[in-house]
Structure formats: C-alpha cells, structure tokens
Amino acid sequence: MARAVSNRRKAIVTVLAWTVGIAIFFPILWTILTSFKTEGDAIASPPKFLFFDWTLENYFAVQERSDYFRHFWNSVVISVGSTVCALVIGIPAAWSMAFVPGRRTKDVLMWMLSTKMMPAVGVLVPIYLIFRDFGLLDTRTGLVIVLTLMNLPIVVWMLYTYFKEIPSEILEAARMDGAGLRSEILYVLTPMAVPGIASTMLLNIILAWNEAFWSLQLATSKAAPLTTFIAGYSSPEGLFYAKLSAASTLAIAPILILGWFSQKQLVRGLTFGAVK
C-alpha cells in the first residue's frame, strides 16, 4: 500500500522544484532579455532586468553581419544527419548486444562508454590531419562523421537499455513465424521500441546541435553551424554583449522550441528504460 504524502511535503518539493527550474533557466532568460537591450544597458551596473529601452537593433545587426539562415541550415543538416547515421549503426549494434550477447558484450559496452571519458582535445590532432588528407575540413560530411562517432556510445547504451526491456519471447515467436533478421528488426523490434528510439533521436539531435568544440575546430565558413555563428561575436575588440546575446538567442531558439514540443515524448522515452 502506497504511503500517503502530506501536503506540507508536497509544498516543499514543489518549491524546491521551481527553485531549481528557475535557477537552471535564468541564464537563458537573461540572455534573451539582454538581446533586446542596447550595448549600454547590457553592461549597466546595477543590471537592468525589465525596465530598459527595448530594441530589435541587435537582431538586425546580427543578420547584416552574418547569414543566420546559412548557419541554421548547416546545423539542421549536421545534427539530423549525424543522428540518422548513429541510429542506423546503433540499432543493429544494440540489438545484437541485447538479444545475442557474447562473453565480451559487457566489456564492449564499457569500452564504448569509456571513450566518452577522454577529452576531445586528446584526439584533435590525428582527426584534424585525417580530415585534411581526405578533404573533409569545413564540410558538412566531415562534421556528420565526427558527431556520429562522438554520440554513438550514448546511442548504443540507451537503445541497449530499451531493448533489454522487450521480452525475448516476442522475438522468438517472430522467428518461429519465419521472420528473418531484417524483418525482426524492422517490423517487430523497432515498433515496440519507438518511445526509446524517439527519445534517443531527440537527445542526439540536441547534443549534436549544441556541440561547439568540433564545430570550431573543423569548420570555418562553408559548413559552419550556429555554434560557430555565436563564436564569431567574440572579437579582440571586446565582447558586444547585446549582439552576442542576440546571436545566442537565435541559435538556441530552434532547439528550445523542439524541446518544448517534444518534452513529453522525451520524458516518456527516458523513463521507458534508460533510468530504470
């Protein structure tokens, strides 16, 4: 029998949750507000929160200086492309580890996870030289490849956890009905794991969209995504906080909207198996 929760405890938990939520969201809110200030108001002391002269000049200046839509399209292609590639590789890999495990399956999973513990700068030089020799510098293809490899361990681990929640008897029944490996993955396993695959896809898109290190190192102009677009407003002449905030707001707006509309699917997928 479930233990009743007192109203006082509910109130305390609610207040704590709102406090944490506001603390996490406040930097984003401050960035958005600063984007509507003049440069003078942006550095005013004490800072002005709501009572200032609202203006859109920073957004016009950002668009005049940089082609926002070109960077936006690069981010879309790179994040979606790397996500699709990671899922194409990760679904069969997670299937084999979940339903046909070997003696070294756990070791392979731990090895994949251990690659995320190494600083990215540790492999920057060899990857840069490889990309230079193969003509992949400043190309969308190059960034798709490196982001696929970077996020693949997370994709495999999440899908592996979801697939382990599916009873193996269902797959055995499909095999008895004559389903081959391709039919088993496409028509039996994948539909049952849609929440897990969807949440993995959304998380991978967010990670790829926000990736800054590899974007700054491997792309300069042609394939530069929105993270490079933001970095362009940090110059030796100083930081123009209002314009930098406008560029940051334009860069994070699409992913914030995506997260807002897909939050139920994301939470459902994460609680489906990943955090159990």
Short mmCIF file of C-alpha atoms in Angstrom, two decimals:
data_model
loop_
_atom_site.label_atom_id
_atom_site.label_comp_id
_atom_site.label_asym_id
_atom_site.label_seq_id
_atom_site.Cartn_x
_atom_site.Cartn_y
_atom_site.Cartn_z
CA MET A 1 0.00 0.00 0.00
CA ALA A 2 1.45 3.37 -1.03
CA ARG A 3 2.32 5.75 1.79
CA ALA A 4 0.34 9.00 1.78
CA VAL A 5 2.32 12.16 1.12
CA SER A 6 1.48 15.13 3.33
CA ASN A 7 0.52 18.48 1.85
CA ARG A 8 3.49 20.09 3.58
CA ARG A 9 5.90 17.72 1.87
CA LYS A 10 4.23 18.33 -1.48
CA ALA A 11 4.59 22.08 -0.99
CA ILE A 12 8.26 21.78 -0.05
CA VAL A 13 9.03 19.57 -3.03
CA THR A 14 7.13 21.91 -5.35
CA VAL A 15 9.02 24.97 -4.08
CA LEU A 16 12.35 23.17 -4.42
CA ALA A 17 11.49 22.01 -7.93
CA TRP A 18 10.52 25.53 -9.02
CA THR A 19 13.67 26.96 -7.41
CA VAL A 20 15.90 24.52 -9.26
CA GLY A 21 14.00 25.06 -12.51
CA ILE A 22 14.26 28.85 -12.28
CA ALA A 23 17.96 28.64 -11.39
CA ILE A 24 18.62 26.47 -14.45
CA PHE A 25 16.52 28.59 -16.82
CA PHE A 26 17.62 32.00 -15.53
CA PRO A 27 20.83 32.26 -17.66
CA ILE A 28 18.74 31.58 -20.78
CA LEU A 29 16.16 34.16 -19.72
CA TRP A 30 18.88 36.71 -19.01
CA THR A 31 20.43 36.09 -22.44
CA ILE A 32 17.08 36.62 -24.15
CA LEU A 33 16.44 39.84 -22.21
CA THR A 34 19.95 41.15 -22.93
CA SER A 35 19.40 40.61 -26.66
CA PHE A 36 16.73 43.34 -26.55
CA LYS A 37 18.96 45.88 -24.77
CA THR A 38 21.35 48.46 -26.13
CA GLU A 39 25.04 47.83 -25.52
CA GLY A 40 24.95 50.47 -22.78
CA ASP A 41 22.06 48.82 -20.97
CA ALA A 42 23.68 45.40 -21.38
CA ILE A 43 26.67 46.43 -19.25
CA ALA A 44 24.80 48.76 -16.89
CA SER A 45 25.52 48.48 -13.17
CA PRO A 46 23.32 47.66 -11.38
CA PRO A 47 21.87 45.50 -14.13
CA LYS A 48 18.50 46.34 -15.63
CA PHE A 49 16.10 43.41 -15.61
CA LEU A 50 12.86 44.57 -17.24
CA PHE A 51 12.88 48.36 -17.18
CA PHE A 52 15.03 49.37 -20.12
CA ASP A 53 14.57 50.62 -23.66
CA TRP A 54 13.61 47.53 -25.64
CA THR A 55 15.08 47.38 -29.14
CA LEU A 56 15.47 44.97 -32.06
CA GLU A 57 18.59 46.62 -33.45
CA ASN A 58 20.82 43.78 -32.26
CA TYR A 59 18.92 41.22 -34.35
CA PHE A 60 19.13 43.43 -37.44
CA ALA A 61 22.86 43.94 -36.83
CA VAL A 62 23.42 40.19 -36.43
CA GLN A 63 21.60 39.39 -39.66
CA GLU A 64 23.50 42.08 -41.56
CA ARG A 65 26.84 40.83 -40.31
CA SER A 66 26.23 37.09 -40.62
CA ASP A 67 23.99 34.91 -42.74
CA TYR A 68 21.93 33.32 -39.98
CA PHE A 69 19.91 31.05 -42.24
CA ARG A 70 23.02 29.50 -43.82
CA HIS A 71 24.38 28.60 -40.37
CA PHE A 72 20.93 27.39 -39.32
CA TRP A 73 20.69 25.08 -42.33
CA ASN A 74 24.18 23.71 -41.62
CA SER A 75 23.13 22.93 -38.04
CA VAL A 76 19.99 21.15 -39.24
CA VAL A 77 21.87 19.03 -41.79
CA ILE A 78 24.70 18.17 -39.38
CA SER A 79 22.53 17.34 -36.34
CA VAL A 80 19.88 15.37 -38.25
CA GLY A 81 22.45 13.66 -40.48
CA SER A 82 24.62 12.54 -37.56
CA THR A 83 21.53 11.34 -35.69
CA VAL A 84 20.31 9.23 -38.62
CA CYS A 85 23.77 7.73 -39.11
CA ALA A 86 24.09 6.96 -35.40
CA LEU A 87 20.68 5.25 -35.34
CA VAL A 88 21.45 3.20 -38.47
CA ILE A 89 24.60 1.89 -36.77
CA GLY A 90 23.30 1.85 -33.20
CA ILE A 91 20.03 -0.09 -33.66
CA PRO A 92 21.65 -3.28 -35.06
CA ALA A 93 24.53 -2.98 -32.56
CA ALA A 94 22.16 -2.63 -29.59
CA TRP A 95 20.00 -5.49 -30.94
CA SER A 96 22.96 -7.86 -31.10
CA MET A 97 24.15 -6.93 -27.60
CA ALA A 98 20.67 -7.19 -26.08
CA PHE A 99 19.44 -10.40 -27.72
CA VAL A 100 22.59 -12.23 -28.85
CA PRO A 101 25.06 -11.35 -26.08
CA GLY A 102 28.52 -12.82 -26.04
CA ARG A 103 31.10 -13.26 -23.34
CA ARG A 104 32.62 -9.84 -24.10
CA THR A 105 29.39 -7.88 -24.54
CA LYS A 106 29.65 -6.11 -21.19
CA ASP A 107 33.31 -5.34 -21.85
CA VAL A 108 32.47 -3.83 -25.24
CA LEU A 109 29.74 -1.68 -23.71
CA MET A 110 32.10 -0.44 -21.00
CA TRP A 111 34.80 0.24 -23.59
CA MET A 112 32.36 2.29 -25.67
CA LEU A 113 31.35 4.28 -22.60
CA SER A 114 35.00 4.81 -21.64
CA THR A 115 35.63 6.63 -24.92
CA LYS A 116 33.35 9.42 -23.65
CA MET A 117 35.70 9.96 -20.71
CA MET A 118 38.63 11.02 -22.88
CA PRO A 119 38.92 14.77 -23.54
CA ALA A 120 38.10 15.62 -27.14
CA VAL A 121 41.28 17.66 -27.44
CA GLY A 122 43.26 14.43 -26.93
CA VAL A 123 42.32 13.22 -30.43
CA LEU A 124 42.07 16.62 -32.12
CA VAL A 125 45.43 16.45 -33.94
CA PRO A 126 45.01 12.99 -35.56
CA ILE A 127 41.40 13.70 -36.55
CA TYR A 128 42.38 17.07 -37.99
CA LEU A 129 45.18 15.50 -40.05
CA ILE A 130 42.90 12.71 -41.29
CA PHE A 131 40.23 15.20 -42.28
CA ARG A 132 42.82 17.38 -44.01
CA ASP A 133 44.19 14.47 -46.05
CA PHE A 134 40.71 13.30 -47.08
CA GLY A 135 39.41 16.78 -47.88
CA LEU A 136 36.79 16.76 -45.11
CA LEU A 137 37.75 20.03 -43.42
CA ASP A 138 34.98 22.63 -43.44
CA THR A 139 32.44 20.18 -44.88
CA ARG A 140 29.10 19.01 -43.57
CA THR A 141 30.10 15.41 -44.30
CA GLY A 142 33.13 15.71 -42.04
CA LEU A 143 31.11 17.12 -39.14
CA VAL A 144 28.41 14.48 -39.61
CA ILE A 145 31.05 11.76 -39.36
CA VAL A 146 32.77 13.11 -36.26
CA LEU A 147 29.48 13.85 -34.43
CA THR A 148 28.17 10.38 -35.30
CA LEU A 149 31.25 8.79 -33.78
CA MET A 150 31.12 11.10 -30.77
CA ASN A 151 27.49 10.33 -29.87
CA LEU A 152 27.40 6.69 -30.96
CA PRO A 153 28.28 5.28 -27.48
CA ILE A 154 25.34 7.13 -25.92
CA VAL A 155 23.01 5.94 -28.67
CA VAL A 156 24.07 2.31 -28.29
CA TRP A 157 23.81 2.41 -24.49
CA MET A 158 20.34 3.96 -24.50
CA LEU A 159 18.99 1.62 -27.17
CA TYR A 160 20.56 -1.37 -25.44
CA THR A 161 18.69 -0.44 -22.24
CA TYR A 162 15.39 -0.07 -24.11
CA PHE A 163 15.80 -3.35 -25.99
CA LYS A 164 16.53 -5.22 -22.77
CA GLU A 165 13.04 -4.23 -21.59
CA ILE A 166 11.45 -6.13 -24.51
CA PRO A 167 10.73 -9.82 -23.74
CA SER A 168 12.87 -12.12 -25.86
CA GLU A 169 9.87 -14.46 -26.24
CA ILE A 170 8.30 -11.99 -28.68
CA LEU A 171 11.31 -12.20 -30.98
CA GLU A 172 11.38 -15.99 -30.66
CA ALA A 173 7.73 -16.10 -31.73
CA ALA A 174 8.54 -13.93 -34.74
CA ARG A 175 11.38 -16.28 -35.71
CA MET A 176 9.06 -19.26 -35.46
CA ASP A 177 6.72 -17.47 -37.89
CA GLY A 178 9.59 -17.22 -40.37
CA ALA A 179 10.81 -13.67 -39.73
CA GLY A 180 14.39 -13.07 -40.78
CA LEU A 181 16.86 -10.73 -39.12
CA ARG A 182 15.81 -7.73 -41.23
CA SER A 183 12.08 -8.32 -40.64
CA GLU A 184 12.69 -8.93 -36.96
CA ILE A 185 14.42 -5.57 -36.52
CA LEU A 186 12.17 -3.52 -38.81
CA TYR A 187 8.71 -4.96 -38.11
CA VAL A 188 8.92 -6.37 -34.58
CA LEU A 189 11.66 -4.74 -32.53
CA THR A 190 11.63 -1.19 -33.89
CA PRO A 191 7.83 -0.56 -33.49
CA MET A 192 7.94 -1.82 -29.91
CA ALA A 193 10.87 0.45 -29.05
CA VAL A 194 9.51 3.61 -30.69
CA PRO A 195 9.50 5.64 -27.42
CA GLY A 196 13.09 4.69 -26.71
CA ILE A 197 14.25 5.33 -30.27
CA ALA A 198 12.41 8.67 -30.35
CA SER A 199 13.96 9.88 -27.09
CA THR A 200 17.40 8.71 -28.23
CA MET A 201 16.94 10.56 -31.50
CA LEU A 202 15.86 13.77 -29.77
CA LEU A 203 18.71 13.65 -27.28
CA ASN A 204 21.23 13.01 -30.04
CA ILE A 205 19.90 15.96 -32.07
CA ILE A 206 20.23 18.23 -29.03
CA LEU A 207 23.79 17.06 -28.33
CA ALA A 208 24.82 17.50 -31.96
CA TRP A 209 23.13 20.90 -32.22
CA ASN A 210 24.97 22.21 -29.14
CA GLU A 211 28.37 20.73 -29.98
CA ALA A 212 30.89 23.57 -30.15
CA PHE A 213 34.39 22.11 -29.86
CA TRP A 214 34.46 20.10 -33.10
CA SER A 215 32.48 22.71 -35.00
CA LEU A 216 35.00 25.41 -34.13
CA GLN A 217 37.99 23.22 -34.95
CA LEU A 218 36.81 21.55 -38.17
CA ALA A 219 34.58 24.20 -39.78
CA THR A 220 35.30 27.83 -40.60
CA SER A 221 32.86 29.17 -43.18
CA LYS A 222 31.15 26.80 -45.63
CA ALA A 223 29.93 24.19 -43.12
CA ALA A 224 29.93 26.39 -40.02
CA PRO A 225 26.87 25.68 -37.82
CA LEU A 226 25.24 28.01 -35.31
CA THR A 227 27.86 27.34 -32.61
CA THR A 228 30.46 28.90 -34.91
CA PHE A 229 27.96 31.66 -35.67
CA ILE A 230 27.89 32.55 -31.96
CA ALA A 231 31.68 32.40 -31.56
CA GLY A 232 32.02 34.99 -34.33
CA TYR A 233 30.79 37.67 -31.92
CA SER A 234 33.77 37.28 -29.61
CA SER A 235 36.47 39.50 -31.09
CA PRO A 236 39.77 41.12 -30.00
CA GLU A 237 37.96 44.47 -29.89
CA GLY A 238 35.88 43.19 -26.97
CA LEU A 239 32.62 41.46 -26.21
CA PHE A 240 29.48 43.12 -27.51
CA TYR A 241 27.12 41.56 -25.00
CA ALA A 242 23.84 42.66 -26.57
CA LYS A 243 24.76 41.42 -30.05
CA LEU A 244 26.31 38.26 -28.63
CA SER A 245 23.08 37.62 -26.70
CA ALA A 246 21.02 38.18 -29.86
CA ALA A 247 23.18 35.68 -31.77
CA SER A 248 22.89 33.18 -28.91
CA THR A 249 19.11 33.60 -28.75
CA LEU A 250 18.79 32.97 -32.49
CA ALA A 251 20.99 29.88 -32.14
CA ILE A 252 19.16 28.28 -29.20
CA ALA A 253 15.62 29.22 -30.25
CA PRO A 254 15.07 26.26 -32.64
CA ILE A 255 16.31 23.67 -30.15
CA LEU A 256 14.28 25.25 -27.32
CA ILE A 257 11.15 25.05 -29.45
CA LEU A 258 11.92 21.44 -30.37
CA GLY A 259 12.49 20.53 -26.72
CA TRP A 260 9.29 22.28 -25.63
CA PHE A 261 7.04 20.44 -28.09
CA SER A 262 8.76 17.06 -27.64
CA GLN A 263 9.24 17.11 -23.87
CA LYS A 264 6.51 14.53 -23.21
CA GLN A 265 7.99 12.13 -25.75
CA LEU A 266 11.48 12.73 -24.40
CA VAL A 267 10.49 12.12 -20.77
CA ARG A 268 8.41 9.08 -21.74
CA GLY A 269 11.30 7.59 -23.64
CA LEU A 270 13.83 8.27 -20.91
CA THR A 271 11.63 6.73 -18.22
CA PHE A 272 10.82 3.80 -20.53
CA GLY A 273 14.10 2.15 -19.76
CA ALA A 274 17.11 4.39 -19.60
CA VAL A 275 16.78 5.45 -15.98
CA LYS A 276 15.33 2.28 -14.54
#
